[in-house]
């Protein structure tokens, strides 16, 4: 894994920030079906190389590690950028990184070259990879997935299927026969959701039966937490800017003691979330460098801790900052509701904070036995 210096990380974050700021968010349609910013995606993949950050160098990527990808996801979530980076790099790529067959490298190379991908998670509300979808002897699968992030525009889909010898990770071409995708309205108006139906769709196994895919799930949780930190940080910054400008009773409201106390609480929430994310990023990079049972166990603990703390922080800061904006914050014209929607969606994605606290407790008990 390539070592990325702190200075390089700052340059990367600045480049992504400038790219996101340089595009106009696509108009939000009335039917709730989120658009995609194709121009920004092209800049991110072709000029900045975000799709290859977690792809090893021998497969066409830069092998930069989780810290670099987390920085990208945080910056993009600050602007609610309508690009499938979380589904592609944050979910599909990390699952392919724990797959063990040579075919996984071929799909990683396609992602590094700009292909969009997503994951057909067996249960979007739980951190659980157990799947009832059967892999036939002809390497076809059938199943229905009610919620798939960015599923309508992805060239590549990943899923877990049950083979005779155990569960395997399989890759499915988005345009293959037997793959039907329907755009869905979403609570998060800036991120596309789809329903995907598979009817004897041809697949390519990318992992051996029984290979432990849980670290791939844990890495995805860390990437979700990075987005949640970006939401919290953006809402805190926006609230700070607002209370320095808004005047009531001939004073800026930021001078009121109650407002100061509220902002301090939100700052503490955000920094605690960032600390939990940093621990999870370190555990992720250690696992990717030395994948074994011990580093995988540590990753599970850190990932659930981050998902719980960052999920709470994103919701608390997006909610409380909305109130600090006053009446204008409750209007549709203001972006506050869009950030609240993203925070609420991420909160339940692959497990709520309560679910991950229970998972964290189970992981800690297992480690001390």
Short mmCIF file of C-alpha atoms in Angstrom, two decimals, residues 157-312:
data_model
loop_
_atom_site.label_atom_id
_atom_site.label_comp_id
_atom_site.label_asym_id
_atom_site.label_seq_id
_atom_site.Cartn_x
_atom_site.Cartn_y
_atom_site.Cartn_z
CA UNK A 157 -23.11 -5.05 -9.56
CA UNK A 158 -21.76 -7.25 -6.76
CA UNK A 159 -23.77 -9.70 -4.69
CA UNK A 160 -23.33 -12.54 -2.22
CA UNK A 161 -24.76 -15.88 -3.36
CA UNK A 162 -25.02 -19.30 -1.74
CA UNK A 163 -23.10 -22.07 -3.49
CA UNK A 164 -22.91 -25.72 -2.48
CA UNK A 165 -19.57 -25.23 -0.72
CA UNK A 166 -20.50 -21.93 0.95
CA UNK A 167 -21.14 -18.29 0.18
CA UNK A 168 -19.34 -16.58 -2.68
CA UNK A 169 -19.06 -13.03 -3.94
CA UNK A 170 -20.26 -12.70 -7.54
CA UNK A 171 -20.08 -9.91 -10.12
CA UNK A 172 -22.97 -9.12 -12.46
CA UNK A 173 -22.89 -6.91 -15.52
CA UNK A 174 -25.51 -4.21 -15.12
CA UNK A 175 -26.62 -4.55 -18.75
CA UNK A 176 -26.73 -8.37 -18.72
CA UNK A 177 -29.83 -10.33 -19.66
CA UNK A 178 -32.02 -11.03 -16.66
CA UNK A 179 -31.08 -7.79 -14.85
CA UNK A 180 -33.99 -5.37 -14.42
CA UNK A 181 -33.50 -2.06 -12.63
CA UNK A 182 -36.10 0.47 -11.54
CA UNK A 183 -35.37 3.96 -10.22
CA UNK A 184 -37.01 4.65 -6.86
CA UNK A 185 -37.99 7.84 -5.04
CA UNK A 186 -35.70 8.41 -2.08
CA UNK A 187 -35.69 10.26 1.21
CA UNK A 188 -32.23 11.47 0.22
CA UNK A 189 -32.97 13.66 -2.79
CA UNK A 190 -29.29 13.81 -3.80
CA UNK A 191 -28.52 10.07 -4.01
CA UNK A 192 -30.16 7.63 -6.39
CA UNK A 193 -31.86 4.46 -5.19
CA UNK A 194 -33.02 1.56 -7.33
CA UNK A 195 -34.75 -1.76 -7.10
CA UNK A 196 -32.86 -4.56 -8.86
CA UNK A 197 -34.39 -7.84 -9.98
CA UNK A 198 -32.27 -10.76 -11.17
CA UNK A 199 -33.85 -13.52 -13.25
CA UNK A 200 -31.28 -16.19 -14.13
CA UNK A 201 -28.70 -13.46 -14.57
CA UNK A 202 -25.23 -14.67 -15.55
CA UNK A 203 -22.60 -13.99 -12.89
CA UNK A 204 -18.84 -14.28 -12.46
CA UNK A 205 -17.66 -15.64 -9.09
CA UNK A 206 -14.86 -13.46 -7.70
CA UNK A 207 -14.27 -15.25 -4.39
CA UNK A 208 -13.82 -18.84 -3.33
CA UNK A 209 -16.63 -20.45 -1.31
CA UNK A 210 -16.33 -19.72 2.37
CA UNK A 211 -13.91 -16.79 2.10
CA UNK A 212 -14.53 -14.32 4.92
CA UNK A 213 -16.23 -11.32 3.31
CA UNK A 214 -17.06 -9.56 6.60
CA UNK A 215 -13.97 -7.30 6.43
CA UNK A 216 -15.36 -5.93 3.15
CA UNK A 217 -18.58 -5.06 4.95
CA UNK A 218 -16.60 -3.44 7.77
CA UNK A 219 -14.59 -1.34 5.31
CA UNK A 220 -17.87 -0.16 3.77
CA UNK A 221 -19.08 0.87 7.23
CA UNK A 222 -15.95 2.98 7.72
CA UNK A 223 -16.62 4.73 4.42
CA UNK A 224 -20.21 5.46 5.43
CA UNK A 225 -18.85 6.93 8.66
CA UNK A 226 -16.58 9.21 6.63
CA UNK A 227 -19.62 10.62 4.86
CA UNK A 228 -21.35 11.11 8.19
CA UNK A 229 -18.40 13.11 9.50
CA UNK A 230 -18.57 15.26 6.37
CA UNK A 231 -22.26 15.97 7.00
CA UNK A 232 -21.62 16.91 10.64
CA UNK A 233 -18.65 19.13 9.78
CA UNK A 234 -20.54 20.95 7.03
CA UNK A 235 -23.59 21.61 9.19
CA UNK A 236 -21.42 22.87 12.06
CA UNK A 237 -19.54 25.25 9.75
CA UNK A 238 -22.78 26.48 8.18
CA UNK A 239 -24.35 27.10 11.59
CA UNK A 240 -21.27 29.01 12.76
CA UNK A 241 -21.36 31.24 9.70
CA UNK A 242 -25.07 31.88 10.17
CA UNK A 243 -24.98 32.86 13.86
CA UNK A 244 -22.19 35.35 13.11
CA UNK A 245 -24.47 37.14 10.62
CA UNK A 246 -28.03 36.80 11.93
CA UNK A 247 -29.04 39.78 14.10
CA UNK A 248 -31.81 39.84 16.68
CA UNK A 249 -32.40 42.53 19.30
CA UNK A 250 -29.52 44.48 17.74
CA UNK A 251 -27.06 41.66 18.47
CA UNK A 252 -25.71 38.79 16.42
CA UNK A 253 -27.32 35.63 17.75
CA UNK A 254 -23.91 34.02 18.11
CA UNK A 255 -23.36 36.22 21.14
CA UNK A 256 -26.28 34.63 23.02
CA UNK A 257 -25.15 32.20 25.70
CA UNK A 258 -27.69 29.52 24.78
CA UNK A 259 -26.49 29.55 21.17
CA UNK A 260 -22.85 29.33 22.27
CA UNK A 261 -23.60 26.32 24.47
CA UNK A 262 -25.44 24.59 21.62
CA UNK A 263 -22.55 25.15 19.22
CA UNK A 264 -20.02 23.82 21.73
CA UNK A 265 -22.07 20.64 22.08
CA UNK A 266 -22.21 20.23 18.31
CA UNK A 267 -18.46 20.83 18.04
CA UNK A 268 -17.82 18.12 20.65
CA UNK A 269 -20.09 15.69 18.78
CA UNK A 270 -18.28 16.36 15.52
CA UNK A 271 -14.79 15.96 16.97
CA UNK A 272 -15.72 12.76 18.80
CA UNK A 273 -17.02 11.39 15.51
CA UNK A 274 -13.84 12.38 13.72
CA UNK A 275 -11.75 10.64 16.39
CA UNK A 276 -13.79 7.44 16.05
CA UNK A 277 -13.40 7.64 12.27
CA UNK A 278 -9.61 8.06 12.56
CA UNK A 279 -9.38 4.93 14.72
CA UNK A 280 -11.46 2.99 12.18
CA UNK A 281 -9.33 4.24 9.27
CA UNK A 282 -6.17 3.08 11.04
CA UNK A 283 -7.72 -0.34 11.69
CA UNK A 284 -8.77 -0.52 8.03
CA UNK A 285 -5.30 0.22 6.69
CA UNK A 286 -3.73 -2.26 9.12
CA UNK A 287 -6.10 -4.96 7.89
CA UNK A 288 -5.46 -4.17 4.22
CA UNK A 289 -1.70 -4.35 4.84
CA UNK A 290 -1.86 -7.53 6.97
CA UNK A 291 -5.17 -9.37 6.49
CA UNK A 292 -5.58 -11.99 9.18
CA UNK A 293 -8.06 -13.01 11.87
CA UNK A 294 -6.64 -10.60 14.46
CA UNK A 295 -6.67 -7.49 12.24
CA UNK A 296 -10.12 -8.45 10.90
CA UNK A 297 -11.49 -8.64 14.45
CA UNK A 298 -10.00 -5.25 15.33
CA UNK A 299 -11.52 -3.81 12.16
CA UNK A 300 -14.99 -5.09 13.07
CA UNK A 301 -14.78 -3.43 16.48
CA UNK A 302 -13.53 -0.10 15.11
CA UNK A 303 -16.00 -0.06 12.20
CA UNK A 304 -19.08 -0.58 14.38
CA UNK A 305 -17.81 1.98 16.87
CA UNK A 306 -17.36 4.54 14.10
CA UNK A 307 -20.72 3.78 12.47
CA UNK A 308 -22.51 4.26 15.80
CA UNK A 309 -20.75 7.45 16.91
CA UNK A 310 -20.62 9.09 13.48
CA UNK A 311 -24.25 8.21 12.81
CA UNK A 312 -25.35 9.87 16.03
#
